[in-house]
CSV table of C-alpha atoms in Angstrom, one decimal:
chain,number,residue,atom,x,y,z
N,1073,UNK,CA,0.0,0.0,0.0
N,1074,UNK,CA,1.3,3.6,-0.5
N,1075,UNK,CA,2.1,6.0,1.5
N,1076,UNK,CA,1.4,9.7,1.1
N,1077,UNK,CA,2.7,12.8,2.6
N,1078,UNK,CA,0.4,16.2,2.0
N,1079,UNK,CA,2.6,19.4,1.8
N,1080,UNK,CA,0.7,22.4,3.0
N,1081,UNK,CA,1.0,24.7,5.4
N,1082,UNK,CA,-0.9,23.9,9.0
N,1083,UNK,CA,-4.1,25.1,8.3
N,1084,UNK,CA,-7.3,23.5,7.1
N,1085,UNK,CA,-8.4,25.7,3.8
N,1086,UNK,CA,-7.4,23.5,0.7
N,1087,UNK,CA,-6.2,20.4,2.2
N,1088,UNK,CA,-8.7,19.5,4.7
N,1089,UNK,CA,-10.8,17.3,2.2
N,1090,UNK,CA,-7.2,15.7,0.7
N,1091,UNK,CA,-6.6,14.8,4.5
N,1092,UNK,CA,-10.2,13.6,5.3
N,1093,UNK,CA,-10.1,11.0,2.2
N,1094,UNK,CA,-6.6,9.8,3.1
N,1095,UNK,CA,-7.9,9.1,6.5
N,1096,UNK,CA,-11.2,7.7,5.7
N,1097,UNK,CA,-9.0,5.2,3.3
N,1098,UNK,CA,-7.1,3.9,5.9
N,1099,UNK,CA,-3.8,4.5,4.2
N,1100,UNK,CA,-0.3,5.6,6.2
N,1101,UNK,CA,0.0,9.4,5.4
N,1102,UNK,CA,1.1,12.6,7.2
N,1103,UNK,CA,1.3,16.1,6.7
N,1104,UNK,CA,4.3,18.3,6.1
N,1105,UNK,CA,4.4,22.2,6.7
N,1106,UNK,CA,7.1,23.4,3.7
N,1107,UNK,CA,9.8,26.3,4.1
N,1108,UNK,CA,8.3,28.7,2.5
N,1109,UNK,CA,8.6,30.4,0.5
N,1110,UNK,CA,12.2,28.7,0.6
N,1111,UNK,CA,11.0,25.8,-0.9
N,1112,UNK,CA,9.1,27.0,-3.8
N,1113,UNK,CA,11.7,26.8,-6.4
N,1114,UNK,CA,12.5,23.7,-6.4
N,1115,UNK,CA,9.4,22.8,-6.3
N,1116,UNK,CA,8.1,22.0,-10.0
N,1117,UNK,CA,4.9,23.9,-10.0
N,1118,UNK,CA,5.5,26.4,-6.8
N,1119,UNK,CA,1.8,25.6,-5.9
N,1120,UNK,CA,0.5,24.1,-2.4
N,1121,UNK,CA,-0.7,21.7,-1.7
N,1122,UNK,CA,1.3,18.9,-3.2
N,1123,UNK,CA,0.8,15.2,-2.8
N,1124,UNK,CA,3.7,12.9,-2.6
N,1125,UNK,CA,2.8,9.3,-3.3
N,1126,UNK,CA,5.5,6.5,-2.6
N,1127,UNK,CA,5.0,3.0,-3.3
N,1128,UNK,CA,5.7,-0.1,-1.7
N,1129,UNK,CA,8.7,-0.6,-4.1
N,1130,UNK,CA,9.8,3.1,-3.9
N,1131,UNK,CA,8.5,4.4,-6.8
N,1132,UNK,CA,7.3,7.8,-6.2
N,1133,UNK,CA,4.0,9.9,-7.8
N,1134,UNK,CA,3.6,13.9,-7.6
N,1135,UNK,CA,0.9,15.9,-8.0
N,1136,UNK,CA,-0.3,19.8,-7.9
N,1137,UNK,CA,-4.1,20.8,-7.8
N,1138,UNK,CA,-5.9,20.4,-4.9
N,1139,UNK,CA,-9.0,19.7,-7.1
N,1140,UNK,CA,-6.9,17.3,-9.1
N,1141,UNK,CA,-5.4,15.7,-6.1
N,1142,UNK,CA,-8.9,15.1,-4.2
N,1143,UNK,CA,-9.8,13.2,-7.4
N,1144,UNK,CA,-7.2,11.5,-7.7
N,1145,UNK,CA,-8.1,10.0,-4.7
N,1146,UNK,CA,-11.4,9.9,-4.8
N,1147,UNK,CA,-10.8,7.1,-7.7
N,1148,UNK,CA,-8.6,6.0,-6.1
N,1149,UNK,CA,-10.0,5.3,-2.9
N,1150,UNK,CA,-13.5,4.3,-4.3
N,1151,UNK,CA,-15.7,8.1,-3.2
N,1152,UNK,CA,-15.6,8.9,-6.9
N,1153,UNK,CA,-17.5,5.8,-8.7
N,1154,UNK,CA,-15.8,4.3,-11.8
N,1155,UNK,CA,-19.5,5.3,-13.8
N,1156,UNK,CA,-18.4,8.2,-16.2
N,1157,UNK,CA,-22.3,9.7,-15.8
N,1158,UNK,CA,-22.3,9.5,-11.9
N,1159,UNK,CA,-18.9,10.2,-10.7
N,1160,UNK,CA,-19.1,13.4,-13.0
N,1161,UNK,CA,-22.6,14.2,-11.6
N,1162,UNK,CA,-20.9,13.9,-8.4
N,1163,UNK,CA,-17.9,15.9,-9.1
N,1164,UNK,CA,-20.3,18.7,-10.5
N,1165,UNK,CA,-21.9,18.5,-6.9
N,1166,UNK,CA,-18.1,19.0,-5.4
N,1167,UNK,CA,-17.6,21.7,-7.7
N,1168,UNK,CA,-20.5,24.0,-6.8
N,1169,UNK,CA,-19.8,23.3,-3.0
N,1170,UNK,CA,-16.3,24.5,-3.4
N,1171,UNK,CA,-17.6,27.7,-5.2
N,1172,UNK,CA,-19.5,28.6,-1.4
N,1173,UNK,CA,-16.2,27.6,-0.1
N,1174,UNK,CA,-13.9,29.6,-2.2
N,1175,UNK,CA,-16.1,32.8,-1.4
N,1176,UNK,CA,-16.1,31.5,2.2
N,1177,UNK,CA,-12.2,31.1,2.2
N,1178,UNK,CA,-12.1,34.6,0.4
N,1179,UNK,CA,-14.8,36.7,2.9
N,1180,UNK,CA,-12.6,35.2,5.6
N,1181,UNK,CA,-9.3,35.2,5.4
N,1182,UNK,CA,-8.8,38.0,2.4
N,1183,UNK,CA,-11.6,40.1,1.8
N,1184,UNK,CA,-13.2,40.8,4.8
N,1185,UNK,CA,-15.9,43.7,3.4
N,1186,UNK,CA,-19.6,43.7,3.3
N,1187,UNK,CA,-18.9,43.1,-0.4
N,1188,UNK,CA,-17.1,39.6,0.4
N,1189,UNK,CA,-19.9,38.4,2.5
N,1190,UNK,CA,-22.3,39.3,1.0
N,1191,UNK,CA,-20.9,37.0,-2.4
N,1192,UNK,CA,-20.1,34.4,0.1
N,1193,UNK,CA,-23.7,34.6,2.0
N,1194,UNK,CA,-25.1,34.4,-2.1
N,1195,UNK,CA,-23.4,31.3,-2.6
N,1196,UNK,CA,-23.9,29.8,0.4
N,1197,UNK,CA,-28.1,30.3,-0.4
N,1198,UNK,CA,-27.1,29.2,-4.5
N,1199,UNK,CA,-25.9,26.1,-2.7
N,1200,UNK,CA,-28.7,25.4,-0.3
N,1201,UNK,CA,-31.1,26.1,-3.2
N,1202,UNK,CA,-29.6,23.2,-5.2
N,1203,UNK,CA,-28.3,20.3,-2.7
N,1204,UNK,CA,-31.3,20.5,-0.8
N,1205,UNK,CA,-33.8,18.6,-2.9
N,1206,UNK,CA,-30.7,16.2,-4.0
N,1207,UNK,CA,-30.1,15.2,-0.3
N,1208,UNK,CA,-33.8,15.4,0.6
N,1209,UNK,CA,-34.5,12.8,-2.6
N,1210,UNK,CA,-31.4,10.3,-0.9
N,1211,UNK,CA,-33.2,8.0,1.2
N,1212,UNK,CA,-29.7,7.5,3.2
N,1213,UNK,CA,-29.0,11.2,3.3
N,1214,UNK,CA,-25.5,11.4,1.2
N,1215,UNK,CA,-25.2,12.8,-2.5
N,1216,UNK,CA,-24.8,8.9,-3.7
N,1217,UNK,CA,-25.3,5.5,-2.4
N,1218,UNK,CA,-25.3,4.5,1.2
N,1219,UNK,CA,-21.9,6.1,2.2
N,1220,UNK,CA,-19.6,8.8,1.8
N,1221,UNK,CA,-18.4,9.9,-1.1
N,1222,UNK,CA,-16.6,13.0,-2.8
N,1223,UNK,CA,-19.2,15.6,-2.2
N,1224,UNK,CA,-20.5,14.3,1.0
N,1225,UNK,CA,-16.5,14.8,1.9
N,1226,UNK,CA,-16.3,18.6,0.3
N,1227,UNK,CA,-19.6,19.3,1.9
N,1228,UNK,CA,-18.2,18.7,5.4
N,1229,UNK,CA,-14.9,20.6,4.8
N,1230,UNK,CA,-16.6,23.9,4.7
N,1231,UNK,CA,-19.4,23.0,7.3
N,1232,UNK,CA,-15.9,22.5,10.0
N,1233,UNK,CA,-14.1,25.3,8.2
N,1234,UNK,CA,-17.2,27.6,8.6
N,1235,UNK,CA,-18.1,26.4,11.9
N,1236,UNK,CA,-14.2,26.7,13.5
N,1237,UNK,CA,-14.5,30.1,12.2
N,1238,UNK,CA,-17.9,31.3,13.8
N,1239,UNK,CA,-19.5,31.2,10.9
N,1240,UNK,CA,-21.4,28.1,11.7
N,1241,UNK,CA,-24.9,30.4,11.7
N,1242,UNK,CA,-24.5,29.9,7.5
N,1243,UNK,CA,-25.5,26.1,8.3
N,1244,UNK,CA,-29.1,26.1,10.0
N,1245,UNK,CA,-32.1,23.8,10.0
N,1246,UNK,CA,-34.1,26.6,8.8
N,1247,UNK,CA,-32.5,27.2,5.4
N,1248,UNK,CA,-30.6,23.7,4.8
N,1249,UNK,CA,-31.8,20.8,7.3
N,1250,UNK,CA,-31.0,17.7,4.8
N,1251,UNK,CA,-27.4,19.2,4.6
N,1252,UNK,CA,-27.7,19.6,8.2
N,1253,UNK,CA,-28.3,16.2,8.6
N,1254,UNK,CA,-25.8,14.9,6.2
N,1255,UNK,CA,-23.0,16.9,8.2
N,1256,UNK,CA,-24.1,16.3,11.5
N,1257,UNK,CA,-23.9,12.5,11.0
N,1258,UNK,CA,-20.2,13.1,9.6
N,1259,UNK,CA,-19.8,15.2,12.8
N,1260,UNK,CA,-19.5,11.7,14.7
N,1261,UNK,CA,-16.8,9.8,12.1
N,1262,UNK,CA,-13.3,9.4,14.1
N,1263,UNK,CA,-11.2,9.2,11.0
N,1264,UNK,CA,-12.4,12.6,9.3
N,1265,UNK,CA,-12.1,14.5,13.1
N,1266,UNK,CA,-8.5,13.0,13.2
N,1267,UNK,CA,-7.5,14.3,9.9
N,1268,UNK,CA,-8.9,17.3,11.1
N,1269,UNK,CA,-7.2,17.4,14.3
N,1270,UNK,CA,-3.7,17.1,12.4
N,1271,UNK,CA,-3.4,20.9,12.3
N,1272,UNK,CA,-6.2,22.5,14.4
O,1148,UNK,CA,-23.7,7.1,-30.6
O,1149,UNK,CA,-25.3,9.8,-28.1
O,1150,UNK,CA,-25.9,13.2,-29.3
O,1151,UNK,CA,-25.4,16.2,-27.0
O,1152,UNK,CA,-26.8,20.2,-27.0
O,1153,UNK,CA,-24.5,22.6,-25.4
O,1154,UNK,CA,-26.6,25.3,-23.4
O,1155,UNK,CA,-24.7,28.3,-23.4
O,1156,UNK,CA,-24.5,32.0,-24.7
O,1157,UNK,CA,-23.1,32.3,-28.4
O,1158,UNK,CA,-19.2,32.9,-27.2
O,1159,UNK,CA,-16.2,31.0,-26.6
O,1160,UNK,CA,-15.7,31.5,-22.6
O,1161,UNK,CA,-16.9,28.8,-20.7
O,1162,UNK,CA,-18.2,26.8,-23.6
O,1163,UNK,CA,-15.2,26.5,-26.0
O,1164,UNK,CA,-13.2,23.0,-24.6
O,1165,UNK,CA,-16.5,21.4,-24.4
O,1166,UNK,CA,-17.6,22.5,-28.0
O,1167,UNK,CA,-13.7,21.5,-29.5
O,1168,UNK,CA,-13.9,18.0,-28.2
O,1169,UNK,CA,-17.5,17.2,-29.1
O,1170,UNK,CA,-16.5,18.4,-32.6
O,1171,UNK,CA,-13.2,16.2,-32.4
O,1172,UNK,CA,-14.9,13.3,-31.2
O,1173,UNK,CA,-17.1,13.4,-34.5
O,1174,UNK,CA,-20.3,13.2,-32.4
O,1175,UNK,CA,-23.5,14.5,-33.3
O,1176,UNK,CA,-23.7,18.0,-31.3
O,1177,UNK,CA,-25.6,21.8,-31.8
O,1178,UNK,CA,-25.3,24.8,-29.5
O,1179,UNK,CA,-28.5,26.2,-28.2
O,1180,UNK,CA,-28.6,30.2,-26.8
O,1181,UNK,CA,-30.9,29.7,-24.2
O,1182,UNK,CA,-33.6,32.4,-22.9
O,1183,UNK,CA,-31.9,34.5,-20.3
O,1184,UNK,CA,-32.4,35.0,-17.4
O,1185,UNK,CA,-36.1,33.6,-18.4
O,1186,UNK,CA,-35.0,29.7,-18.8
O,1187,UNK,CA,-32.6,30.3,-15.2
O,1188,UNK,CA,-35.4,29.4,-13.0
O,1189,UNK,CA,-36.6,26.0,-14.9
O,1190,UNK,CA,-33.4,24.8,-14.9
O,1191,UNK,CA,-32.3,22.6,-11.8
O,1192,UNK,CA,-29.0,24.3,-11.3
O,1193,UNK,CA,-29.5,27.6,-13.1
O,1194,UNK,CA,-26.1,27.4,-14.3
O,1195,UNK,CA,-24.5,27.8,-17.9
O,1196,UNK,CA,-23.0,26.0,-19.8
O,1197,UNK,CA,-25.0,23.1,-19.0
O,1198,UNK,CA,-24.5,19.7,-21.6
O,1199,UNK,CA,-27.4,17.7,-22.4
O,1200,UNK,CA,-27.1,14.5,-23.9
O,1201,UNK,CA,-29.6,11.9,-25.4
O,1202,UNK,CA,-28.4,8.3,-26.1
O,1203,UNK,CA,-30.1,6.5,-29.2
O,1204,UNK,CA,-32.1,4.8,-26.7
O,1205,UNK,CA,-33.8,8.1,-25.8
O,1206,UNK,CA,-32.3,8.3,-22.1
O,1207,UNK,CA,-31.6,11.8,-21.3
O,1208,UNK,CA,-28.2,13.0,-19.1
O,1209,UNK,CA,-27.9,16.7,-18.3
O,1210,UNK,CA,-24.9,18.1,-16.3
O,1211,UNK,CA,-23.3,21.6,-15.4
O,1212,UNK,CA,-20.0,23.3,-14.3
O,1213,UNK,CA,-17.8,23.1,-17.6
O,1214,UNK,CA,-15.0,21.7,-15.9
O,1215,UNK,CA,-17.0,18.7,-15.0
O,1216,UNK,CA,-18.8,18.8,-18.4
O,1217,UNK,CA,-15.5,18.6,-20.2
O,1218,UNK,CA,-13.9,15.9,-17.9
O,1219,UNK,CA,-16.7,13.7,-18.6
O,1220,UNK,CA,-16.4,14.3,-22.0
O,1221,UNK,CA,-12.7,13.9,-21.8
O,1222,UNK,CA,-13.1,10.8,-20.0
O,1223,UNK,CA,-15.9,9.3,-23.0
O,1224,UNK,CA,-13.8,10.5,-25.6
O,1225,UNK,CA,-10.6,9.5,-25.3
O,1226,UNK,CA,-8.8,12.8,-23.8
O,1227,UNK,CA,-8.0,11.3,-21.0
O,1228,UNK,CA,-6.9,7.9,-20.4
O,1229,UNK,CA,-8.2,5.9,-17.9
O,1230,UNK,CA,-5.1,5.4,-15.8
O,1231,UNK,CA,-5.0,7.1,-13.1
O,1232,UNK,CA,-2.2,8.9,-12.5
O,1233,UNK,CA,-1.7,10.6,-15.9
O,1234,UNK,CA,-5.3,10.9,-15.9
O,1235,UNK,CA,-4.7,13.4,-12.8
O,1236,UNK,CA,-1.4,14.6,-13.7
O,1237,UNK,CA,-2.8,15.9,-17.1
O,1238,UNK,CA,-5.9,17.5,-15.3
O,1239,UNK,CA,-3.7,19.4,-12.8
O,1240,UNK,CA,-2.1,21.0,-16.0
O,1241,UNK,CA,-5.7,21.8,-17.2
O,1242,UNK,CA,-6.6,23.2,-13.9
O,1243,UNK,CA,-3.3,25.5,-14.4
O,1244,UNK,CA,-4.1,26.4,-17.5
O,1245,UNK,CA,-7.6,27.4,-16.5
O,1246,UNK,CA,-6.1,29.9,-14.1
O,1247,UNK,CA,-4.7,31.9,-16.8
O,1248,UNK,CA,-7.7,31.8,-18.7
O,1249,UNK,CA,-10.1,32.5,-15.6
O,1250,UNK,CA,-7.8,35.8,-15.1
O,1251,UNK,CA,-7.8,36.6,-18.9
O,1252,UNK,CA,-11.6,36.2,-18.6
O,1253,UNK,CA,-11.7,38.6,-15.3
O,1254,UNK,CA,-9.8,41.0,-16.9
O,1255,UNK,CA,-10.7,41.5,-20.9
O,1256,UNK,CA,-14.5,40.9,-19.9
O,1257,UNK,CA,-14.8,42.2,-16.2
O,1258,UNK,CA,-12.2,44.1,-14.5
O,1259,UNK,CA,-10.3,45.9,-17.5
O,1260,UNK,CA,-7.9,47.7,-14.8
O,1261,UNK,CA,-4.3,47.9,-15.2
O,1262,UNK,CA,-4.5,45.6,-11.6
O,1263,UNK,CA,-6.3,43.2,-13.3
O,1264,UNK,CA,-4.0,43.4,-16.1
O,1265,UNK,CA,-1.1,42.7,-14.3
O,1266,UNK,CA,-2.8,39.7,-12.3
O,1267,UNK,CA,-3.4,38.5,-15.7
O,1268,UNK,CA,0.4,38.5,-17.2
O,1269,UNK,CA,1.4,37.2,-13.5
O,1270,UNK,CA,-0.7,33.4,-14.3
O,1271,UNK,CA,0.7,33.4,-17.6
O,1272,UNK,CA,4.3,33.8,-16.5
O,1273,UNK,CA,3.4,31.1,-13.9
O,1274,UNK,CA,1.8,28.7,-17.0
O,1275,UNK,CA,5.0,29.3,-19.2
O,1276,UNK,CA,7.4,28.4,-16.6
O,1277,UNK,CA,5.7,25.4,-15.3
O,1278,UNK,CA,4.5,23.9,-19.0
O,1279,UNK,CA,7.6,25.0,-21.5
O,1280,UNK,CA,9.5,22.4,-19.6
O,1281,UNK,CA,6.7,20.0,-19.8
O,1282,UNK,CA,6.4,20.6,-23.7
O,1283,UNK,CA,9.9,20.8,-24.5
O,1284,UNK,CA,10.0,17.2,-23.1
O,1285,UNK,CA,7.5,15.6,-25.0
O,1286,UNK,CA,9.1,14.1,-28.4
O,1287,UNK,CA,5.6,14.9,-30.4
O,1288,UNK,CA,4.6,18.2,-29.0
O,1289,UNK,CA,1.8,17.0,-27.0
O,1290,UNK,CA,1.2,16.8,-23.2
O,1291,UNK,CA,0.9,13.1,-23.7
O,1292,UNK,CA,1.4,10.5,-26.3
O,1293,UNK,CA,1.2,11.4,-29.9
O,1294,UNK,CA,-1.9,13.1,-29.9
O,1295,UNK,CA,-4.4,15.4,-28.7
O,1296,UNK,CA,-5.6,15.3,-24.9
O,1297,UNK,CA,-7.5,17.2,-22.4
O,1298,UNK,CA,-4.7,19.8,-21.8
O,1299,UNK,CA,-3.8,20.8,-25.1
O,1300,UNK,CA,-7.7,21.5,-25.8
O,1301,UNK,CA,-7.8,23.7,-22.7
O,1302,UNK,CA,-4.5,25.5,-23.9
O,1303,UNK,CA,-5.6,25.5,-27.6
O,1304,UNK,CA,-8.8,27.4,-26.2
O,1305,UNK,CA,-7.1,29.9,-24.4
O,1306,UNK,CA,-4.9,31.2,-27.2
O,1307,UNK,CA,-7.4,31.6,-29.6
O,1308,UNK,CA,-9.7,33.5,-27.3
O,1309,UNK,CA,-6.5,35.6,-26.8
O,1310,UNK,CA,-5.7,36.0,-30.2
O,1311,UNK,CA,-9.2,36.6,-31.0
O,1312,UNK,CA,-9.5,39.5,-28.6
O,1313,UNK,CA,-5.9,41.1,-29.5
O,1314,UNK,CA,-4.3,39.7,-26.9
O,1315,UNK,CA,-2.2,37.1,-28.9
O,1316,UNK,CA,1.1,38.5,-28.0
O,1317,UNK,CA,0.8,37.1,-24.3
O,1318,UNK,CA,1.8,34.2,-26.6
O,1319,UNK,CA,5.0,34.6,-28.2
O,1320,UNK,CA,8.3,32.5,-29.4
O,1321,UNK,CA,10.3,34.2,-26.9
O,1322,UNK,CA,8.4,33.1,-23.9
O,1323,UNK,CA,6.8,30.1,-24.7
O,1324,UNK,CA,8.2,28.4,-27.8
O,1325,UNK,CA,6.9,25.2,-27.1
O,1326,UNK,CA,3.3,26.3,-25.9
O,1327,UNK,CA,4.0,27.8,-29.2
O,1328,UNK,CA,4.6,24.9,-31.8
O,1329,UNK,CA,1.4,23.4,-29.9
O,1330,UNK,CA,-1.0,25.7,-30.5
O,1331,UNK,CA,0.3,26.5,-33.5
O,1332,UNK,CA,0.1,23.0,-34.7
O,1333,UNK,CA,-3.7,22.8,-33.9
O,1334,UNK,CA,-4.4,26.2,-35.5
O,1335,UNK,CA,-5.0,24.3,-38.8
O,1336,UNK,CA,-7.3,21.4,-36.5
O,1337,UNK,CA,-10.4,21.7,-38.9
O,1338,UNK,CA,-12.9,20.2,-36.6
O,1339,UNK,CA,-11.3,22.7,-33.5
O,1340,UNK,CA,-12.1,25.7,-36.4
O,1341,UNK,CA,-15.4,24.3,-36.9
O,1342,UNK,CA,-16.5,24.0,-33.0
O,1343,UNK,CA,-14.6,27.8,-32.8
O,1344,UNK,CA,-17.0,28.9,-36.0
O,1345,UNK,CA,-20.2,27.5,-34.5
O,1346,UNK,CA,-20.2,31.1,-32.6
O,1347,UNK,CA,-17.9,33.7,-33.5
């Protein structure tokens, strides 16, 4: 089995759902926080985070993209289906989620205007609006099947991001309650809290 | 064979890597300008582009967010093989790739600031100093094999909406003479021209 090593730095923003899938596989993997921006030239692509992927025989796999790394694992690690029509539904799920998040991760850590939240409370009801009757329509309350998978994963990144960051009141049973379902059942999983816990 | 409608407004954007690789996949395929914003509210994402696709059986897919809609076209077609790892490693180039085009977007169709400008030549300093090497490494020109993949589409895209909007000399043989011979090479693509023509 491989074993995986997730350079970023110690916070949750781009890597938390990388970490959660590497934990919910099971597989030997840590995080390392770079020198930076010492490190950046020699690194190929000067973009966090990186995956680093060793083999059992030593043979070693790199990659940039933290959308492109969480589906490489996803595949890898069976939350992406190998069904062209349903893993790319669910990947168009992911993607929309990470569109509140981005203007979540902007609001918060960049922006900080009215202007910022008021985009990020926009895509936060955008998302709501959509995922609702999707979740609602799942008799076990994830985007697919009768476990997690890719969205489910990206979904719970921003409800922890948001929620460590007092802006938990963006998730309520008012506006969202079959999300609020779907993450309060992921609330309970050890694997995706200790992945979590790895730099918070 | 499926044949597929690609909802969108009649420019190259969001819509052009899907439209190039329907068109090089010699499928059966028409644009349709949709009623906007009146069509928004009837459709389940409200989103554009969106791709519709009916099978011969009559079956019916529809997804949205065009970087999903051209992996899963990518993935059908041939544009990305089904191994893993190159699989990813050739989407984390696209992903790159879509950053200068996303701040090429922002700036000739939003911002048009000398800020946004500068953001702008900043990604594609970053995409000719990560992919010349990449380029210059590959025997035939391509980013993988001998032919056309999902990478080369998305860079193909982004210099022709640059050199359609008088931006070409971002591209030059100084900078990027590999990025270059590429795009250069796919200029006379006819079924790329056609998918370009179906709008412009």
């Amino acid at each position: 089995m491989s074993s995986f090593e997730v350079v970023y730095f110690a916070v949750s923003a781009r890597a938390q759902s990388i970490r959660s899938m590497l934990s919910l596989a099971e597989v030997n993997w840590k995080n390392r926080v770079p020198q930076w921006p010492e490190e950046k030239e020699s690194m190929p692509f000067g973009r966090l985070p990186q995956l680093n992927e060793t083999t059992p025989e030593g043979s070693k796999f790199s990659l940039v993209e933290s959308g492109a790394i969480e589906r490489y694992l996803a595949r890898k690690y069976g939350f992406l289906p190998s069904d062209n029509q349903i893993s790319s539904k669910l990947e168009s799920y992911a993607l929309q989620i990470k569109d509140s998040q981005k203007a979540y991760l902007h609001h918060v850590v960049k922006s900080k205007t009215e202007e910022s939240k008021a985009a990020m409370e926009e895509q936060f009801r955008f998302l709501f609006k959509c995922h609702e009757p999707i979740l609602a329509a799942s008799p076990s309350g994830h985007y697919h099947g009768n476990s997690i998978t890719y969205p489910d994963i990206v979904l719970y990144t921003l409800y922890s991001q948001a929620t460590k960051r007092n802006c938990g009141r963006l998730f309520n049973e008012l506006e969202c309650p079959h999300i609020m379902k779907l993450v309060t059942s992921m609330d309970s999983n050890k694997k995706i809290a200790y992945a979590i816990a790895t730099v918070e």
